[in-house]
CSV table of N, CA and C in Angstrom, one decimal:
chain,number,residue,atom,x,y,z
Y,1,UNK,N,10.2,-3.5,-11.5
Y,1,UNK,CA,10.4,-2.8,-12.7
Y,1,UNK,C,9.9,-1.4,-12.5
Y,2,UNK,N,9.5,-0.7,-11.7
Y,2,UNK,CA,9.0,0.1,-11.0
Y,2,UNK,C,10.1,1.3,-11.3
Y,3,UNK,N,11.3,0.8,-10.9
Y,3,UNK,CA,12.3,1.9,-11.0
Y,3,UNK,C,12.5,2.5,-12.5
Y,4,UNK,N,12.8,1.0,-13.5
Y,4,UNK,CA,12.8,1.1,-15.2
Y,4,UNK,C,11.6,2.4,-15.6
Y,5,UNK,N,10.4,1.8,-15.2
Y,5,UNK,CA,8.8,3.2,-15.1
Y,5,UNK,C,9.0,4.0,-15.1
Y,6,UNK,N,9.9,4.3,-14.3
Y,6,UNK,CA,9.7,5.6,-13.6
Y,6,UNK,C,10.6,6.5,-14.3
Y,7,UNK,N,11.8,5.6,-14.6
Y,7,UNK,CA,13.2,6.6,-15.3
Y,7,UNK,C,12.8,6.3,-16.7
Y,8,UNK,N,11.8,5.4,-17.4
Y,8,UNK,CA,11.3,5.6,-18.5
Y,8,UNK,C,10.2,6.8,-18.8
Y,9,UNK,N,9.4,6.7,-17.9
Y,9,UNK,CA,8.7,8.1,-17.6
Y,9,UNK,C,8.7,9.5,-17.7
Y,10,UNK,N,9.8,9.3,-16.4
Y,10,UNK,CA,11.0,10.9,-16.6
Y,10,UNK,C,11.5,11.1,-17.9
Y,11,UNK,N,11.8,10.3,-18.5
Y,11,UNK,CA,12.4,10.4,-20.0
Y,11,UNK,C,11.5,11.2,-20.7
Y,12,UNK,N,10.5,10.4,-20.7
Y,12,UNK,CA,9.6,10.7,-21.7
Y,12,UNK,C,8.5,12.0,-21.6
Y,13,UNK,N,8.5,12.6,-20.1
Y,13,UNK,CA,8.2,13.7,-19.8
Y,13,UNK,C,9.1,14.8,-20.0
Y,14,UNK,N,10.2,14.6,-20.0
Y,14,UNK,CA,11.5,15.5,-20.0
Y,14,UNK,C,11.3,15.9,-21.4
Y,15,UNK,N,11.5,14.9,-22.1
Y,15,UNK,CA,11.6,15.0,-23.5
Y,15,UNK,C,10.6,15.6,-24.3
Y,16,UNK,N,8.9,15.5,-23.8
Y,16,UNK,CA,8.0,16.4,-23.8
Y,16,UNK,C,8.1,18.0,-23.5
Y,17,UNK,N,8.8,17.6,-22.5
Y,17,UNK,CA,8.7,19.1,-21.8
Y,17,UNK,C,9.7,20.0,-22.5
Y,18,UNK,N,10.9,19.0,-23.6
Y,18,UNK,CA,11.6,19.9,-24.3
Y,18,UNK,C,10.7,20.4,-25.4
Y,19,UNK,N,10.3,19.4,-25.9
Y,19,UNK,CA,9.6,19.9,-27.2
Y,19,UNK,C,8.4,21.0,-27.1
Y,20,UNK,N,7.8,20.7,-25.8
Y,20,UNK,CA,6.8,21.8,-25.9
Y,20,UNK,C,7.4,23.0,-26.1
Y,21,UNK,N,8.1,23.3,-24.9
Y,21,UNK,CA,9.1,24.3,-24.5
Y,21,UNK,C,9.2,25.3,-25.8
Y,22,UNK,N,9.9,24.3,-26.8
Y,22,UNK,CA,10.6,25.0,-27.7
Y,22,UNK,C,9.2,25.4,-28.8
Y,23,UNK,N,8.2,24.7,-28.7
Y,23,UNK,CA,7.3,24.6,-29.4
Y,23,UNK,C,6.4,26.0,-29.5
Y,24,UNK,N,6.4,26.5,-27.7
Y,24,UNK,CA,5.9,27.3,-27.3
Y,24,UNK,C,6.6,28.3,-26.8
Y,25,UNK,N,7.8,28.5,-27.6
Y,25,UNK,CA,8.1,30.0,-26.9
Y,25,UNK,C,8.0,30.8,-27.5
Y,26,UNK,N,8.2,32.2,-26.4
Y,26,UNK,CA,8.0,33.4,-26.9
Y,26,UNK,C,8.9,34.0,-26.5
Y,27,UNK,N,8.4,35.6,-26.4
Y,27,UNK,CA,9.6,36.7,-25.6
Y,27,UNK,C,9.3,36.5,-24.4
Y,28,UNK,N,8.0,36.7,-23.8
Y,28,UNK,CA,7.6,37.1,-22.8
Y,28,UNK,C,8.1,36.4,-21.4
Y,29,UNK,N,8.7,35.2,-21.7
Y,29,UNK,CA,9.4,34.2,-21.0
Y,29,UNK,C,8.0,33.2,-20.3
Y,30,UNK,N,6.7,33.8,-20.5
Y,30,UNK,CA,5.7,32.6,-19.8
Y,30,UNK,C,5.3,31.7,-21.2
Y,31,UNK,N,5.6,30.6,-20.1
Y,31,UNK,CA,5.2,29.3,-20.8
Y,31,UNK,C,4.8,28.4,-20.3
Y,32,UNK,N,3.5,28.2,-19.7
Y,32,UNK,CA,2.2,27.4,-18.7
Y,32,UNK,C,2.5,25.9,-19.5
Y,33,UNK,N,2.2,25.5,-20.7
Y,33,UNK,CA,3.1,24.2,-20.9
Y,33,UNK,C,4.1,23.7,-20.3
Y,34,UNK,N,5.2,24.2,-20.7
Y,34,UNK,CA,6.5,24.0,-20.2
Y,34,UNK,C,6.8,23.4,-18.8
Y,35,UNK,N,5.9,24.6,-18.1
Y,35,UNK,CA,6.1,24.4,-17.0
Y,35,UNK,C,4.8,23.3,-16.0
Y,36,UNK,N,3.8,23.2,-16.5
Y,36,UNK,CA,3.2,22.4,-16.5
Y,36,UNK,C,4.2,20.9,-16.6
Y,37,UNK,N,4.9,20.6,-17.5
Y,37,UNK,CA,5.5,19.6,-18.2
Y,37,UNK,C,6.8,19.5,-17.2
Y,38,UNK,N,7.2,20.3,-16.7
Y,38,UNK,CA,8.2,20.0,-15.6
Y,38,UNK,C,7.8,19.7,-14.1
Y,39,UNK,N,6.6,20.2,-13.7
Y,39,UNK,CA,6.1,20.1,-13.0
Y,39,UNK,C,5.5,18.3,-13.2
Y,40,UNK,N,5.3,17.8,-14.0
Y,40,UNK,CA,4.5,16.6,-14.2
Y,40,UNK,C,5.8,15.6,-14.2
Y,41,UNK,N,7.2,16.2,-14.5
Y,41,UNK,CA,8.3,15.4,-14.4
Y,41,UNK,C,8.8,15.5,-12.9
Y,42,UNK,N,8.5,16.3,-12.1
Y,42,UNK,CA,8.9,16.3,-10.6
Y,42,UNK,C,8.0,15.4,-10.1
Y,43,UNK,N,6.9,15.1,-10.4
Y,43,UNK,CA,6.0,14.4,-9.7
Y,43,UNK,C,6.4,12.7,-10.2
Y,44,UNK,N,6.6,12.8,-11.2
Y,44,UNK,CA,6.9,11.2,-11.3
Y,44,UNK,C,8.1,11.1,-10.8
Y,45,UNK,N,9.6,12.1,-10.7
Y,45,UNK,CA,10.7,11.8,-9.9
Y,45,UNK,C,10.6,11.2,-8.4
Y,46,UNK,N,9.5,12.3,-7.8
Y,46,UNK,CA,9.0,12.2,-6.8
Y,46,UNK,C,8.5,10.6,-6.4
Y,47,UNK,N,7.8,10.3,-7.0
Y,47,UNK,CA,6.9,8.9,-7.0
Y,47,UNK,C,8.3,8.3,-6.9
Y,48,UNK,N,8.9,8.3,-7.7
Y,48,UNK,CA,10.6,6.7,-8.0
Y,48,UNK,C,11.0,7.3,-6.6
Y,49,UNK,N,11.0,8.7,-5.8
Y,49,UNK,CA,12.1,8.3,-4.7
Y,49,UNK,C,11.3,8.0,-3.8
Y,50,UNK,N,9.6,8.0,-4.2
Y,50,UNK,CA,9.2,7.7,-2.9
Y,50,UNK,C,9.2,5.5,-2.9
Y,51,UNK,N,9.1,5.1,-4.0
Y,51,UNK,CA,9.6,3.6,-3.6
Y,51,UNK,C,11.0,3.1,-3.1
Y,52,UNK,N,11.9,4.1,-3.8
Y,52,UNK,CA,13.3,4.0,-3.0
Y,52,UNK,C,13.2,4.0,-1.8
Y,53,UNK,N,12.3,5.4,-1.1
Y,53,UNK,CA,12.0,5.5,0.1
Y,53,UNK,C,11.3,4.5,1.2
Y,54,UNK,N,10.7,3.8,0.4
Y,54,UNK,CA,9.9,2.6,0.8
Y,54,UNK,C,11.1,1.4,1.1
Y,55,UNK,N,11.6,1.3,0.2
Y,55,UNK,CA,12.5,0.3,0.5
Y,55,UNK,C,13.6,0.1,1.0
Y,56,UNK,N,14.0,1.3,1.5
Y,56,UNK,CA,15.0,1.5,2.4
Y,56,UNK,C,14.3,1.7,4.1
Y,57,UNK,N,12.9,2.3,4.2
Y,57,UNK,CA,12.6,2.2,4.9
Y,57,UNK,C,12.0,0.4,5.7
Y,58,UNK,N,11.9,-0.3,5.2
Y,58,UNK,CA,11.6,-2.0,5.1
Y,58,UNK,C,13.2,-1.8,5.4
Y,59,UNK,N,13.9,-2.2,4.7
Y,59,UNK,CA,15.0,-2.3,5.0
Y,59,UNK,C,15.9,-2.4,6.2
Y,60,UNK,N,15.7,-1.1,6.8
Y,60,UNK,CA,16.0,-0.6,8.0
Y,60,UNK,C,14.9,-1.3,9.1
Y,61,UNK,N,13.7,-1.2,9.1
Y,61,UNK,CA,13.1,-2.0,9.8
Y,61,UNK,C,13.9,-3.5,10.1
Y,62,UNK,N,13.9,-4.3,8.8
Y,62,UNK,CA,14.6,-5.8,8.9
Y,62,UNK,C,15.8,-6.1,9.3
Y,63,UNK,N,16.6,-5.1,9.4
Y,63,UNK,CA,18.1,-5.1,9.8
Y,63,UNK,C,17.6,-4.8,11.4
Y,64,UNK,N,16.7,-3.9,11.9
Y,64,UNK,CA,16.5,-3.8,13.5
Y,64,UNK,C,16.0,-5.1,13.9
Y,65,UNK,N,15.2,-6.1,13.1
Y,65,UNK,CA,14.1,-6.5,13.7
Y,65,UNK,C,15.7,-8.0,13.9
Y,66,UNK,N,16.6,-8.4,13.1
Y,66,UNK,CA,17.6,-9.3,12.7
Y,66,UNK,C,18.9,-9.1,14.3
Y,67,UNK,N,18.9,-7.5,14.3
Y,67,UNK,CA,20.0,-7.3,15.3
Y,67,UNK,C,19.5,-7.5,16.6
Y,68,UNK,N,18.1,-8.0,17.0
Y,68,UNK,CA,17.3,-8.3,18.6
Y,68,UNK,C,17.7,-9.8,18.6
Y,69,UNK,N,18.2,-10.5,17.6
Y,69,UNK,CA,18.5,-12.1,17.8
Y,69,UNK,C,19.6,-11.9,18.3
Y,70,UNK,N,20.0,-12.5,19.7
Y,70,UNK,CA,21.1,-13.2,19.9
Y,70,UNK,C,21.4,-14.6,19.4
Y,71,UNK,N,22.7,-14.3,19.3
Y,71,UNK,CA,23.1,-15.8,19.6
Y,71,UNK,C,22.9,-17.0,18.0
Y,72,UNK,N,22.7,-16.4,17.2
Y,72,UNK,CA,21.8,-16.4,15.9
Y,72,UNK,C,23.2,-17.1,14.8
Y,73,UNK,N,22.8,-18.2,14.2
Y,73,UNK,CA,24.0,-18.8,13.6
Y,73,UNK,C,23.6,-18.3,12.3
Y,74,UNK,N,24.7,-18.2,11.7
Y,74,UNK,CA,23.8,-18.6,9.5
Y,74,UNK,C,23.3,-19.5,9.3
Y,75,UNK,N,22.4,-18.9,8.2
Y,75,UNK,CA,21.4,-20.3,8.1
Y,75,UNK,C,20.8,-20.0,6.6
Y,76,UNK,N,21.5,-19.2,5.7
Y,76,UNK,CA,21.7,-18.9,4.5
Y,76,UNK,C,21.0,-20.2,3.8
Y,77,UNK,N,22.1,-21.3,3.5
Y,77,UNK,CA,22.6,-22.6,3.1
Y,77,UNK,C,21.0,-23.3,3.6
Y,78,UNK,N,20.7,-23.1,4.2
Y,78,UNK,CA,19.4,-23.6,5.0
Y,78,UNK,C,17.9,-23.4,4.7
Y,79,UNK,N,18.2,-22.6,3.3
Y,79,UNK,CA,16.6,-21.7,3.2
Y,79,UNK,C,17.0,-22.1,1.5
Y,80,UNK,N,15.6,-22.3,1.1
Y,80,UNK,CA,15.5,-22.8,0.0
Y,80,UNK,C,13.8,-21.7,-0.5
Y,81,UNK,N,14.1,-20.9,-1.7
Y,81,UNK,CA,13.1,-20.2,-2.1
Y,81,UNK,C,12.1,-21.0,-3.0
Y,82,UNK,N,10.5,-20.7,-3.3
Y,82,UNK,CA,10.0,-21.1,-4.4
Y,82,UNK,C,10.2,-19.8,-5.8
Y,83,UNK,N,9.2,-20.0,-6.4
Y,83,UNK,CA,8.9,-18.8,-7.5
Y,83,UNK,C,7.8,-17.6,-6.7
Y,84,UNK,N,8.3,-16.6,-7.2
Y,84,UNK,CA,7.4,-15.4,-6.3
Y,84,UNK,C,5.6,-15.2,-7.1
Y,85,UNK,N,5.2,-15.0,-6.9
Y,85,UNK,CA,3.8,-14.4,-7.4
Y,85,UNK,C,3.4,-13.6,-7.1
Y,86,UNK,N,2.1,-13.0,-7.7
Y,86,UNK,CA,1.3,-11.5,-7.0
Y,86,UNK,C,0.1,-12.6,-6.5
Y,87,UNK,N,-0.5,-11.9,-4.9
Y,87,UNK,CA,-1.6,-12.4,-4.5
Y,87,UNK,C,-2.5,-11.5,-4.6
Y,88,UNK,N,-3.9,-11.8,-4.6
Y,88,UNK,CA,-5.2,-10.9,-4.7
Y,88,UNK,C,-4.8,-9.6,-4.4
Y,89,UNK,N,-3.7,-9.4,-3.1
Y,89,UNK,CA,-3.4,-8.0,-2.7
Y,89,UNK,C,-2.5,-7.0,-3.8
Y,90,UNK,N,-2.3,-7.4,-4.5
Y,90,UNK,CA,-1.3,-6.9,-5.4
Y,90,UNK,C,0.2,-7.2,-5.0
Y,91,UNK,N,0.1,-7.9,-3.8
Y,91,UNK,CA,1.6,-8.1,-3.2
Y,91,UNK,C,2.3,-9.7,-3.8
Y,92,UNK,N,3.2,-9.1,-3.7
Y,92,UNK,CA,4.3,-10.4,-4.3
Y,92,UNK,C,4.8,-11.1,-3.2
Y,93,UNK,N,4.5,-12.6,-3.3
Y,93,UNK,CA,5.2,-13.6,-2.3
Y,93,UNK,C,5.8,-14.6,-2.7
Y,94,UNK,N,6.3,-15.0,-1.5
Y,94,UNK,CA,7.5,-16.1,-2.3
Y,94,UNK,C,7.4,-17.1,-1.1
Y,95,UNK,N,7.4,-18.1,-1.6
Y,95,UNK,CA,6.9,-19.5,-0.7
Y,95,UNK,C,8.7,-20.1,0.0
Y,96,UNK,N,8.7,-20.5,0.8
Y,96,UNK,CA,10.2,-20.9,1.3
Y,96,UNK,C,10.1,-21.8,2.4
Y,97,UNK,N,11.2,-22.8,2.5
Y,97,UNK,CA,11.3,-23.4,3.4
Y,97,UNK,C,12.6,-23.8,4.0
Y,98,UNK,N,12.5,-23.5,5.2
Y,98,UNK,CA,13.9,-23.5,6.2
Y,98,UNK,C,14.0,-24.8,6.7
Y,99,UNK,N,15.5,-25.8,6.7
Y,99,UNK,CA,15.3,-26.7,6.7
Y,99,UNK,C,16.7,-26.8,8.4
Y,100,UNK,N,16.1,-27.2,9.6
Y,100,UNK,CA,17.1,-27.2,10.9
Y,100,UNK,C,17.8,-28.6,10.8
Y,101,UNK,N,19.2,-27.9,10.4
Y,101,UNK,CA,20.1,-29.4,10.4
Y,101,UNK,C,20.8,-29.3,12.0
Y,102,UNK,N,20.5,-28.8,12.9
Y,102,UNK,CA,20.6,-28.9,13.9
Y,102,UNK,C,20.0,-30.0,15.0
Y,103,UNK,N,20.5,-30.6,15.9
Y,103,UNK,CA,19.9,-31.5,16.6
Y,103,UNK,C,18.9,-30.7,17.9
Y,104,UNK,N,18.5,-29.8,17.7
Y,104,UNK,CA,17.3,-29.4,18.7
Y,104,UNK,C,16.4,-28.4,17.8
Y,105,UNK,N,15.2,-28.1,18.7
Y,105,UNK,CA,14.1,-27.3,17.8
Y,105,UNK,C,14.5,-25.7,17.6
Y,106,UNK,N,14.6,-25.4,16.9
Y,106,UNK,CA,14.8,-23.8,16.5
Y,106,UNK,C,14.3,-23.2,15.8
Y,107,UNK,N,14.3,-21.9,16.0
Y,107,UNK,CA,13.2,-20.9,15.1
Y,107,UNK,C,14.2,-20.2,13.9
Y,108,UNK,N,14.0,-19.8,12.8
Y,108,UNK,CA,14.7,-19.0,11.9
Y,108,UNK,C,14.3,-17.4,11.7
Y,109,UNK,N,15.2,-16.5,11.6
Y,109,UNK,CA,14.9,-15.3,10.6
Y,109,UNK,C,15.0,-15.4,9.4
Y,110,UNK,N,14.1,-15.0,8.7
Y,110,UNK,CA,15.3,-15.2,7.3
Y,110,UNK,C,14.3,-13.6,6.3
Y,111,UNK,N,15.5,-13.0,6.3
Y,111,UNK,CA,15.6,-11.4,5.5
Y,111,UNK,C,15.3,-11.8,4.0
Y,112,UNK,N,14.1,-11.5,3.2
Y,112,UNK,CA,14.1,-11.8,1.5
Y,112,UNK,C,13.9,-10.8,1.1
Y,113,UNK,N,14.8,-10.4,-0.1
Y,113,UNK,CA,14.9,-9.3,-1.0
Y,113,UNK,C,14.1,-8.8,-2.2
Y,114,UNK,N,13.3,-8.2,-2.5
Y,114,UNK,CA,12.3,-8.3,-3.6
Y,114,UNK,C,13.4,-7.5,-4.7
Y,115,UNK,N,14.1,-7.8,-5.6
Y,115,UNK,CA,14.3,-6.5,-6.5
Y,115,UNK,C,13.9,-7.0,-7.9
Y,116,UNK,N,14.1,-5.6,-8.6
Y,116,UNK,CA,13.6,-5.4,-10.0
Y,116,UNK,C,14.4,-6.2,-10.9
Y,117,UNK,N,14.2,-6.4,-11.9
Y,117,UNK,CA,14.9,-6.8,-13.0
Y,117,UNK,C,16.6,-6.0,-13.5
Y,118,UNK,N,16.7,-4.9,-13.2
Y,118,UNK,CA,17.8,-4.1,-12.7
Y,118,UNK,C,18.7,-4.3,-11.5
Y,119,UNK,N,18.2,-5.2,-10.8
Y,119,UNK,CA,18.8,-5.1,-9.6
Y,119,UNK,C,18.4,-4.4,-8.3
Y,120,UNK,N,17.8,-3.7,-8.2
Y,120,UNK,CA,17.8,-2.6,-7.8
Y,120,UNK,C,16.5,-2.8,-6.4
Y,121,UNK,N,17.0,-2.5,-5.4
Y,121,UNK,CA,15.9,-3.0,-4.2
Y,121,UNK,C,14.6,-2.6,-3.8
Y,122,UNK,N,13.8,-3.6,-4.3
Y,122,UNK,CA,11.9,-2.7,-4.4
Y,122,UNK,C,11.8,-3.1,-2.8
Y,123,UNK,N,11.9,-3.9,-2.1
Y,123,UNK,CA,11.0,-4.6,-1.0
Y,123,UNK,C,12.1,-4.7,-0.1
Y,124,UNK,N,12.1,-5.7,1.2
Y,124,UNK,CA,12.9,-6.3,2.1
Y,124,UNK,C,11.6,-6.7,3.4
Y,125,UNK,N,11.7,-8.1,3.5
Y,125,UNK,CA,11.2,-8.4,4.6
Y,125,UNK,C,12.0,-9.7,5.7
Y,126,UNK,N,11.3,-9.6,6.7
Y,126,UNK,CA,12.0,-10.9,7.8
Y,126,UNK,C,10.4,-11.4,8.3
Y,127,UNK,N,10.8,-12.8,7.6
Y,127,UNK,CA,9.7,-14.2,8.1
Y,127,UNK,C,10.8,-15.0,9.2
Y,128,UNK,N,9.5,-15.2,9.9
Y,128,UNK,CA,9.7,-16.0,11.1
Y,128,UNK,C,9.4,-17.3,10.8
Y,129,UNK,N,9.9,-18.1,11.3
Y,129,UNK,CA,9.6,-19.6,11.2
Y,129,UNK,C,9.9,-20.0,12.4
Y,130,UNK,N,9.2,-20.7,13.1
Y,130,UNK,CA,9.5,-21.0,14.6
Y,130,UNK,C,9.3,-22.4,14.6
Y,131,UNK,N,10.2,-23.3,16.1
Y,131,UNK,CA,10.2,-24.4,16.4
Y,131,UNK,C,10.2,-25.0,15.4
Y,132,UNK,N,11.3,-25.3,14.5
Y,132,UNK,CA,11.6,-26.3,13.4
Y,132,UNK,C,12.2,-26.9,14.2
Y,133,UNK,N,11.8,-28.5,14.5
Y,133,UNK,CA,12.3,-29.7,15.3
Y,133,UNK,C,13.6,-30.1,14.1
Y,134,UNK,N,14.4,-30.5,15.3
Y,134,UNK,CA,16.1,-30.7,14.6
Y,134,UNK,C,16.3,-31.8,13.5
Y,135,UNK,N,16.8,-31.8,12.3
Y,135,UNK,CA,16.7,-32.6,11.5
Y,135,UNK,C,15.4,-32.3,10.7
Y,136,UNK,N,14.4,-31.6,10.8
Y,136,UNK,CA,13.5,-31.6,9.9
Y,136,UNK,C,13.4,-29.9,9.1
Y,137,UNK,N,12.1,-29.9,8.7
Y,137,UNK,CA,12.2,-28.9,7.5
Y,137,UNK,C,10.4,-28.3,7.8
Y,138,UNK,N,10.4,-27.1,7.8
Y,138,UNK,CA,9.0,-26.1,8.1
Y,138,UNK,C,9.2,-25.2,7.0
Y,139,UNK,N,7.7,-24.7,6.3
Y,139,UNK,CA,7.6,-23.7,5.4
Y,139,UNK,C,7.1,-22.4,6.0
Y,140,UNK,N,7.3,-21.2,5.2
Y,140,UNK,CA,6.7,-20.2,5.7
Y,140,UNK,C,6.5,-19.3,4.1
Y,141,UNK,N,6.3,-18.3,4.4
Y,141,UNK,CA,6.1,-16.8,3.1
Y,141,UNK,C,6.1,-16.0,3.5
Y,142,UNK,N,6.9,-15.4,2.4
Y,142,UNK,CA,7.3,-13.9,3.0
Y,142,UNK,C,6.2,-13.1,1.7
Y,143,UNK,N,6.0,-12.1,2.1
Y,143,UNK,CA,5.3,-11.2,1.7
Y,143,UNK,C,5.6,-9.5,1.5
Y,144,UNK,N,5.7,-9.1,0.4
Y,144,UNK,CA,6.2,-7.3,0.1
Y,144,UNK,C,5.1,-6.8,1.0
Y,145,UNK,N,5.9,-5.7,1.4
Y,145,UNK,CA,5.1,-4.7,2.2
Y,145,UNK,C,3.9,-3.7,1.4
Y,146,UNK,N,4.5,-3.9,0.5
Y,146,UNK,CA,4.0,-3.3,-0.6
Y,146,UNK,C,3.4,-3.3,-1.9
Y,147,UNK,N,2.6,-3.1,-3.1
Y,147,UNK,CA,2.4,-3.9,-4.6
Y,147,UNK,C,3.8,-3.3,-4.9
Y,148,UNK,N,4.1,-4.6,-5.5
Y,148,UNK,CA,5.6,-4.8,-6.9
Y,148,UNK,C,4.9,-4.9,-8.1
Y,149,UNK,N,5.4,-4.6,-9.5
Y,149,UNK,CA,5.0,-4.5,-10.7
Y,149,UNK,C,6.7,-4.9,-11.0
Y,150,UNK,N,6.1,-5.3,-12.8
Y,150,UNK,CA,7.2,-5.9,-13.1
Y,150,UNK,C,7.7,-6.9,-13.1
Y,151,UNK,N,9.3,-7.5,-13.2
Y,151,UNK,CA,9.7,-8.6,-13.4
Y,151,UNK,C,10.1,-8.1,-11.3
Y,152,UNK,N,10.2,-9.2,-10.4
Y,152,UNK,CA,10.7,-9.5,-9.4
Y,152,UNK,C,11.0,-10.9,-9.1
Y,153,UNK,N,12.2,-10.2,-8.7
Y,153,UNK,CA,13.4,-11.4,-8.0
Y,153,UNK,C,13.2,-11.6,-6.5
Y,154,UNK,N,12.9,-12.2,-5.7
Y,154,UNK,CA,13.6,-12.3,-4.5
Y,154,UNK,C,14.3,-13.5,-4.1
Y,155,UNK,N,15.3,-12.9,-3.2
Y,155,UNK,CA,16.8,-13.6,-2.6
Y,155,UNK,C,16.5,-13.9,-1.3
Y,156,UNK,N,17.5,-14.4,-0.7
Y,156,UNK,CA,18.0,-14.7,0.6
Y,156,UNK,C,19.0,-13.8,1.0
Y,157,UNK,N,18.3,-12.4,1.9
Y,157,UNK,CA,19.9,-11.4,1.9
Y,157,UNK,C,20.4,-12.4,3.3
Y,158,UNK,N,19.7,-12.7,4.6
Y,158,UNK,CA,20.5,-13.3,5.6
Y,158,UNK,C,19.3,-13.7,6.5
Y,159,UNK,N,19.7,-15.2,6.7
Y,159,UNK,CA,18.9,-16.0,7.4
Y,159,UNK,C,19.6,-16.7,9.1
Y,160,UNK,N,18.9,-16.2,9.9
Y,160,UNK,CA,19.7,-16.6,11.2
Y,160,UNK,C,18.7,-17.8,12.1
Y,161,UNK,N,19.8,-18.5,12.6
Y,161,UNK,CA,18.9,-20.2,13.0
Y,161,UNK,C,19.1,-19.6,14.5
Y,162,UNK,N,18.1,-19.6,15.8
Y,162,UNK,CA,18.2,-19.4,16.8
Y,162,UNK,C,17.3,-20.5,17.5
C-alpha cells in the first residue's frame, strides 16, 4: 500500500501547496511557502520512485538469479503459498511449500511477488528449496528484501523444478 501513501501524499501536498500558494501571494513573485510545499512534494515523489526502484531492482536480480538454471521444468502447479505476515524485521513472509511429483530428488526456484493491494509490484524474491526426494513435499519462505506496509499479496510469478 506504499504506492496508495505515496500518491495519497503527493495529493495532499500538492493540494497544500495550492492553497498556500494562493494564500500567500504577492507581487514580488517570492513565496518561501509555496515553494517549501513543492519542495516537500518532490521528496515524497522521490520516496514512491525510490520503492518502484527497489522493486524493479529485486526483480531484475530474480530474473538473473532464474536464467543460471538450466534445464529447469515448470513447477508453477507445484508450489502452494501460506498467508504472508510481517516478522519482527518489519519484513513480510510468506510460508510455501514445493511439492516434487517427479521420480528423483530435485531442488526448486520459485520467484514470489509481493504487491500492493493495487496491484502494483512492492517486492520480488527467488527461494531455494533443495533435494526434494521424488514424490514428496519440502517447505521453505520467502522473505521481502525489504519492510512492506499495507495490505500485501504475494504470488507465484515462476517456479522452476531442477
Amino acid at each position: 500500500m506504499t504506492g496508495s501513501w505515496a500518491r495519497t501524499a503527493v495529493g495532499g501536498l500538492l493540494a497544500g501547496a495550492v492553497l498556500m500558494g494562493t494564500a500567500g501571494c504577492s507581487d514580488s513573485g517570492d513565496n518561501p511557502v509555496s515553494g517549501a510545499a513543492s519542495e516537500a512534494a518532490s521528496a515524497v515523489a522521490s520516496a514512491a520512485q525510490g520503492v518502484s526502484d527497489a522493486a524493479s531492482e529485486a526483480a531484475d536480480k530474480a530474473e538473473k538469479q532464474l536464467s543460471e538454471i538450466k534445464d529447469g521444468a515448470d513447477a508453477r502447479d507445484e508450489v502452494k503459498l501460506g498467508d504472508a505476515t510481517t516478522d519482527a524485521d518489519g519484513r513480510t513472509t510468506v510460508p510455501l511449500t514445493v511439492r516434487n511429483t517427479d521420480g528423483s530428488t530435485r531442488s526448486f526456484a520459485v520467484q514470489v511477488e509481493f504487491k500492493d493491494g493495487d496491484g502494483k509490484l512492492l517486492d520480488t524474491v527467488v527461494v531455494t528449496v533443495s533435494d526434494v526426494p521424488g514424490g514428496r513435499s519440502k517447505d521453505g519462505t520467502a522473505r521481502s528484501t525489504h519492510k512492506l506496509s499495507g495490505t500485501v499479496t504475494p504470488s507465484v510469478r515462476t517456479a522452476l523444478r531442477y
